[in-house]
Short mmCIF file of C-alpha atoms in Angstrom, two decimals:
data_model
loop_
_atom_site.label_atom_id
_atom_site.label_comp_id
_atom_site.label_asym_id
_atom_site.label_seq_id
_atom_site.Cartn_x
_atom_site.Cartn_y
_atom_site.Cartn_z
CA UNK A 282 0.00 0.00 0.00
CA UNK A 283 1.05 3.38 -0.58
CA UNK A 284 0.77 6.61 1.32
CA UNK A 285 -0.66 8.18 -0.39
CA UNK A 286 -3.91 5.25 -0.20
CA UNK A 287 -3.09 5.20 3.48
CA UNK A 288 -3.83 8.77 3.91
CA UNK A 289 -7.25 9.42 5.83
CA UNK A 290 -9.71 10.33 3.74
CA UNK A 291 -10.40 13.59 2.89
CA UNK A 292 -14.18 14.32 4.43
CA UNK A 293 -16.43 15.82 1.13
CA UNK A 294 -20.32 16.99 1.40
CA UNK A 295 -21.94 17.12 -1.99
CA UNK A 296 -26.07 17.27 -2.99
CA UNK A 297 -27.68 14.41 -4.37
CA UNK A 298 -30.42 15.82 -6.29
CA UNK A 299 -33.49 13.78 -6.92
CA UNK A 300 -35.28 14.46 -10.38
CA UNK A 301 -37.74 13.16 -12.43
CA UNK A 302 -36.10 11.86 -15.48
CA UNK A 303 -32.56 11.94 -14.45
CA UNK A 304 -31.08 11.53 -18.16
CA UNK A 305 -32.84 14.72 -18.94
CA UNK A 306 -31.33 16.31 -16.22
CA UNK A 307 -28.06 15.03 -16.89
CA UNK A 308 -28.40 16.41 -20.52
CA UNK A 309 -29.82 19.85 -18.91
CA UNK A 310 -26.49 20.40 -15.89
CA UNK A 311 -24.35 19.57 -18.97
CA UNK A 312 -25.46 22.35 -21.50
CA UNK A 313 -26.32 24.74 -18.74
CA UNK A 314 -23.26 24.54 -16.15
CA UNK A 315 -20.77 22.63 -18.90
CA UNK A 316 -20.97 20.06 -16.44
CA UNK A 317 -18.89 16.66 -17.27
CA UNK A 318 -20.05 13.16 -16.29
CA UNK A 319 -18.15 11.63 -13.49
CA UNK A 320 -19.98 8.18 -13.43
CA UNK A 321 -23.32 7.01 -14.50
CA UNK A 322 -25.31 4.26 -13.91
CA UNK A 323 -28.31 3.50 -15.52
CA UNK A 324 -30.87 0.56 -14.21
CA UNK A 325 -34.25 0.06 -15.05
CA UNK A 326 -35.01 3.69 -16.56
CA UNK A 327 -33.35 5.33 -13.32
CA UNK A 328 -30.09 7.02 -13.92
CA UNK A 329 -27.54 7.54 -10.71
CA UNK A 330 -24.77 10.22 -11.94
CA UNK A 331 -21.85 12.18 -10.51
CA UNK A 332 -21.32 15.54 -12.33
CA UNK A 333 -18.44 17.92 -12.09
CA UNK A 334 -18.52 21.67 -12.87
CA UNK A 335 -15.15 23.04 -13.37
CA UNK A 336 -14.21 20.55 -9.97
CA UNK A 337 -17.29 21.00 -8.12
CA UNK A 338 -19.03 17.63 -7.74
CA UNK A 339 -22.97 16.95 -6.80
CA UNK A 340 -25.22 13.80 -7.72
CA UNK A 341 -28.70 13.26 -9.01
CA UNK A 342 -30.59 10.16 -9.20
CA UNK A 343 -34.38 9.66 -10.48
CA UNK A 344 -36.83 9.89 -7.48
CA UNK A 345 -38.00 7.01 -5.76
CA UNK A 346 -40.80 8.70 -2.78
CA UNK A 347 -41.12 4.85 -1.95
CA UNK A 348 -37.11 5.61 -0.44
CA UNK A 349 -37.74 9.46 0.64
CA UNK A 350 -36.12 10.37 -2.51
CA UNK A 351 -38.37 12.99 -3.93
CA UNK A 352 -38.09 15.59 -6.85
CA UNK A 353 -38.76 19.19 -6.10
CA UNK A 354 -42.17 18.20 -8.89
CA UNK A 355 -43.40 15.88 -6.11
CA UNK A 356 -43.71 17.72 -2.99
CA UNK A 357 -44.00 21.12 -5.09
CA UNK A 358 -41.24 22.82 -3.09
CA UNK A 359 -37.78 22.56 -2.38
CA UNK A 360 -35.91 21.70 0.78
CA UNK A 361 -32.04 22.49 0.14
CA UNK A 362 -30.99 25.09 -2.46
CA UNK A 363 -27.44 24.91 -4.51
CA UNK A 364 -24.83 27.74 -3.84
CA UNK A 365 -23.09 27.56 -6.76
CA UNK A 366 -19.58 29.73 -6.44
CA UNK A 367 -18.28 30.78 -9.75
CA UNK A 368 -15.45 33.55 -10.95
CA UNK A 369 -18.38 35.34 -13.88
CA UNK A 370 -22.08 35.07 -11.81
CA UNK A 371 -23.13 36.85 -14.99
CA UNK A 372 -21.83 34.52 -17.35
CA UNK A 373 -23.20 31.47 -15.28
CA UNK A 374 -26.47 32.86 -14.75
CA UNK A 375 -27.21 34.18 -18.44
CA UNK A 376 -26.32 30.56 -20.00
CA UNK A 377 -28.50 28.71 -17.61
CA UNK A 378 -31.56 31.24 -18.05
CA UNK A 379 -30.32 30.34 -21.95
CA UNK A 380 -30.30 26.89 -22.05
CA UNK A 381 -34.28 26.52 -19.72
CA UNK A 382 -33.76 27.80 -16.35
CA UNK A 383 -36.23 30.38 -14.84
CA UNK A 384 -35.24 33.98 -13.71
CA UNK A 385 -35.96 34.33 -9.53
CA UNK A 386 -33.85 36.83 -9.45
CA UNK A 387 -31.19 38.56 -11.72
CA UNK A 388 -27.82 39.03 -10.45
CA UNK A 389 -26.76 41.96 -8.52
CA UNK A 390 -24.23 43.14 -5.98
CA UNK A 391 -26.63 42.21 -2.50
CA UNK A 392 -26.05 44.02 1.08
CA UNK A 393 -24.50 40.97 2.22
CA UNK A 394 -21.31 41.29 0.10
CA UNK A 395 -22.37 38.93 -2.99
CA UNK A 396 -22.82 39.29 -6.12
CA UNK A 397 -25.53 36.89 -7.02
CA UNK A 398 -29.12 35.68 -8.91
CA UNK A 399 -31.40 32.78 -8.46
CA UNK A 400 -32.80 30.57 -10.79
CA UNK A 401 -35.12 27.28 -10.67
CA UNK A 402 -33.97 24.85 -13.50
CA UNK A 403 -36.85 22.61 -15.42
CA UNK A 404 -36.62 20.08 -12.75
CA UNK A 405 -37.58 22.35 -9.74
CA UNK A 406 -34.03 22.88 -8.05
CA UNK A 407 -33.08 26.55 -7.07
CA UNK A 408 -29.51 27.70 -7.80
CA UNK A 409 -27.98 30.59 -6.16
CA UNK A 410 -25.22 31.58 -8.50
CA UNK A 411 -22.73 34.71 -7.24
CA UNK A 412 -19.55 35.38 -5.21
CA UNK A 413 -18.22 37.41 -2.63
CA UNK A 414 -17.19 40.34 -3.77
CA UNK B 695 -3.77 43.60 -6.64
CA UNK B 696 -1.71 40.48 -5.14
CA UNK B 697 -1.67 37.69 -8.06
CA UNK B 698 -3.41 35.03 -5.76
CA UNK B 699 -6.02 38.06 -5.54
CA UNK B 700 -6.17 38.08 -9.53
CA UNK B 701 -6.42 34.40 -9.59
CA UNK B 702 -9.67 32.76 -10.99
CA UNK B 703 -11.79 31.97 -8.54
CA UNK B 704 -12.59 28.13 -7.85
CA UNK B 705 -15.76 26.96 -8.60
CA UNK B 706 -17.65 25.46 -5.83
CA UNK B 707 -21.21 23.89 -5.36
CA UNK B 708 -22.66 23.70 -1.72
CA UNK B 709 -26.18 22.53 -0.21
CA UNK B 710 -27.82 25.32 1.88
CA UNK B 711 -30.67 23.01 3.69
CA UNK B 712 -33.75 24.81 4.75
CA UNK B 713 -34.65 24.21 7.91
CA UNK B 714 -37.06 25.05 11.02
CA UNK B 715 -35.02 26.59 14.15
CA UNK B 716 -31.80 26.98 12.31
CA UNK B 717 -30.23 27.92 15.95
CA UNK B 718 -30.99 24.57 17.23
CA UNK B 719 -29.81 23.12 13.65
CA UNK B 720 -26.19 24.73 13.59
CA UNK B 721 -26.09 23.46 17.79
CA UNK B 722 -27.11 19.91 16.45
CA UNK B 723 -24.69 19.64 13.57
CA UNK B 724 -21.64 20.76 16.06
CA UNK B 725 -22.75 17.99 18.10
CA UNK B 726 -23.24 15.17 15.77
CA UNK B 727 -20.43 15.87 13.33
CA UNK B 728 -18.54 18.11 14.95
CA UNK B 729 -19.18 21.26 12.54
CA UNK B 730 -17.42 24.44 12.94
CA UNK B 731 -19.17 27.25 12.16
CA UNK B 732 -17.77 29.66 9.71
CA UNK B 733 -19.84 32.27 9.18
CA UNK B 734 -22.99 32.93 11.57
CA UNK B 735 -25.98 35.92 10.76
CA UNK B 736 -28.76 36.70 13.16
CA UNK B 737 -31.54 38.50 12.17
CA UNK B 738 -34.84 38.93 13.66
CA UNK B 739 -34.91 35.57 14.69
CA UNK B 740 -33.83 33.70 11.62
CA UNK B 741 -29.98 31.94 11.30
CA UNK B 742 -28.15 31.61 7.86
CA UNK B 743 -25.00 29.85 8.46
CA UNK B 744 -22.51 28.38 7.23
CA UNK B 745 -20.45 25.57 8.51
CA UNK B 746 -17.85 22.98 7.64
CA UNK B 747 -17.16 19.59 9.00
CA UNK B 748 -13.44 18.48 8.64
CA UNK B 749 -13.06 21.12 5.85
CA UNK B 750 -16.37 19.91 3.83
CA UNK B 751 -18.74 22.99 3.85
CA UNK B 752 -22.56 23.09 3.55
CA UNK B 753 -24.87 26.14 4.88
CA UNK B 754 -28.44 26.77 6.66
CA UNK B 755 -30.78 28.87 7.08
CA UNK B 756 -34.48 29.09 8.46
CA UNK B 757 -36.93 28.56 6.11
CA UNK B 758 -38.81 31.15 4.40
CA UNK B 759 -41.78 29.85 2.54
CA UNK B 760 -42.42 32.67 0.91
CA UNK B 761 -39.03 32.66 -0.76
CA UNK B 762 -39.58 28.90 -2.26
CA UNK B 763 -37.33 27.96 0.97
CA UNK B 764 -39.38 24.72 2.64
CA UNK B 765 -38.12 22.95 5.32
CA UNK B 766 -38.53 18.91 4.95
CA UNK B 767 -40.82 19.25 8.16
CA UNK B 768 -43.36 21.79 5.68
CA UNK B 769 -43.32 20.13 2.57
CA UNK B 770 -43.55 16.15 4.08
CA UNK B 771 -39.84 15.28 2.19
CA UNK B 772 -36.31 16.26 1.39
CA UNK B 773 -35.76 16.85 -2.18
CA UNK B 774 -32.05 16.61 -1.69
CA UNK B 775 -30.30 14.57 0.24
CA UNK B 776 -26.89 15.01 1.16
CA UNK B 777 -23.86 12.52 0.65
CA UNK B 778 -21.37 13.04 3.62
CA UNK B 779 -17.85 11.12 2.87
CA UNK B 780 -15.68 10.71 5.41
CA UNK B 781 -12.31 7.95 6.56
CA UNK B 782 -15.13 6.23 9.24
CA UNK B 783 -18.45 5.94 7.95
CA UNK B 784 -19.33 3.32 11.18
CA UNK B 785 -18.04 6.03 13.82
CA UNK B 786 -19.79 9.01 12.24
CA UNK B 787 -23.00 7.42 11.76
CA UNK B 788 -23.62 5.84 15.51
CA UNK B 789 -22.25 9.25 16.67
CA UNK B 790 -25.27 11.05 14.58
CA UNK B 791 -27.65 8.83 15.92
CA UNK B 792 -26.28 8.85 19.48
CA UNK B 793 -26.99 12.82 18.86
CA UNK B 794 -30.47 12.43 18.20
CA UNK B 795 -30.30 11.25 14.50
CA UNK B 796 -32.58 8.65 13.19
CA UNK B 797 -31.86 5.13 11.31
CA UNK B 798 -33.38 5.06 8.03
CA UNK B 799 -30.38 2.04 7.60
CA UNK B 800 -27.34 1.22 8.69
CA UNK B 801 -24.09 1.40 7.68
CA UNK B 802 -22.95 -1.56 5.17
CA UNK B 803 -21.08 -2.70 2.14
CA UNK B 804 -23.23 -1.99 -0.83
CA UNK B 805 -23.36 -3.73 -4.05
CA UNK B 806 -22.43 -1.01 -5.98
CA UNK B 807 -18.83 -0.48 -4.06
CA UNK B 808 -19.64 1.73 -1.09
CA UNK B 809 -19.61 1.57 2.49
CA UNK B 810 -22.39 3.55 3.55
CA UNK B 811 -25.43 4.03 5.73
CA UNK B 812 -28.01 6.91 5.85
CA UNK B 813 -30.32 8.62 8.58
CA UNK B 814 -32.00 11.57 8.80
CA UNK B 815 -31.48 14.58 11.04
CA UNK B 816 -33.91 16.16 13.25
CA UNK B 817 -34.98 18.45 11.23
CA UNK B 818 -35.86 16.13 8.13
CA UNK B 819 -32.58 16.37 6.18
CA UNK B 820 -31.14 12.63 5.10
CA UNK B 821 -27.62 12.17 5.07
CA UNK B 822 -25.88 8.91 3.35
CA UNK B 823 -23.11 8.58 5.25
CA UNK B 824 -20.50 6.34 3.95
CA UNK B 825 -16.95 6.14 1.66
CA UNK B 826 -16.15 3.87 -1.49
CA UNK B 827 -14.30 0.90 -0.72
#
């Protein structure tokens, strides 16, 4: 073994998003974010996939409500939102709204010391895309 | 301008979970997983915060309904769930639960090349808890 595989581990949080049709949604994070495919599994219809935007990792996976799994279509609402830290908000923002995602709220320099908008993309998930300034 | 100043910024995707009481949230993730707290704003009663376990950062904040922000306790489900991968998936998880987490089940090998067990917080979030093998 090496030491580097006997290092601890390094301790990662990342959102697993449940969808309804996760190959859509795959399709949608990749034209929208330019999101790459870190591994996808598909079984059944369902699709489990890792995406990476310029490093940043998160998962979706088709809802299953009978495993508490639910899509923001579901329970009409949303329970976590995405903070999604970029170097051009603008940028980000305009190619999502582009490519299907709905306007909350445009970018703009807030009180709190971001720059940031909020969007909902097709599948119900809100994005907060900014920065600090 | 220093050139580390000038330097793109990294791109960076984290969960802010919605939540009811987002004091007694930000006490219970210290306690269960040991969560610093990096940034803390108090305002009229409502917490955003953001905190990061062993260097892995997610933020909170109390819901707000009429900002599309629903707690799992308003809407009846958790739309994301959050994957939490750490050296000691077995050590983490009983601690959660010791902490006031509940089962939903346990920690094991899975099929598809994980250790990994989930539960879900007081305040309706689900965490898979867990590391490949």
């Amino acid at each position: 073994m090496s030491d580097q595989a006997a290092a601890p581990r390094k301790t990662t949080v990342s959102p697993m998003l449940s969808v309804r049709n996760g190959a859509k949604a795959v399709q949608f994070y990749q034209a929208a974010f330019g999101a790459e495919v870190l591994f996808e599994l598909q079984e059944g219809g369902s699709v489990v996939a890792q995406l990476s935007v310029a490093g940043a990792e998160f998962w979706l996976a088709d809802e299953s409500p009978e495993h508490g799994n639910f899509s923001p279509e579901s329970i009409a609402g949303s329970t976590v939102r995405l903070i999604l830290v970029v170097e051009n908000p603008d940028a980000v923002y305009a190619k999502a709204v582009a490519t299907g995602a709905k306007e909350v709220w445009p970018v703009d320099d807030q009180p709190y010391g971001w720059r940031v908008g909020r969007i909902v993309d097709p599948f119900g998930h809100h994005w907060e895309i900014g920065r600090p300034l």
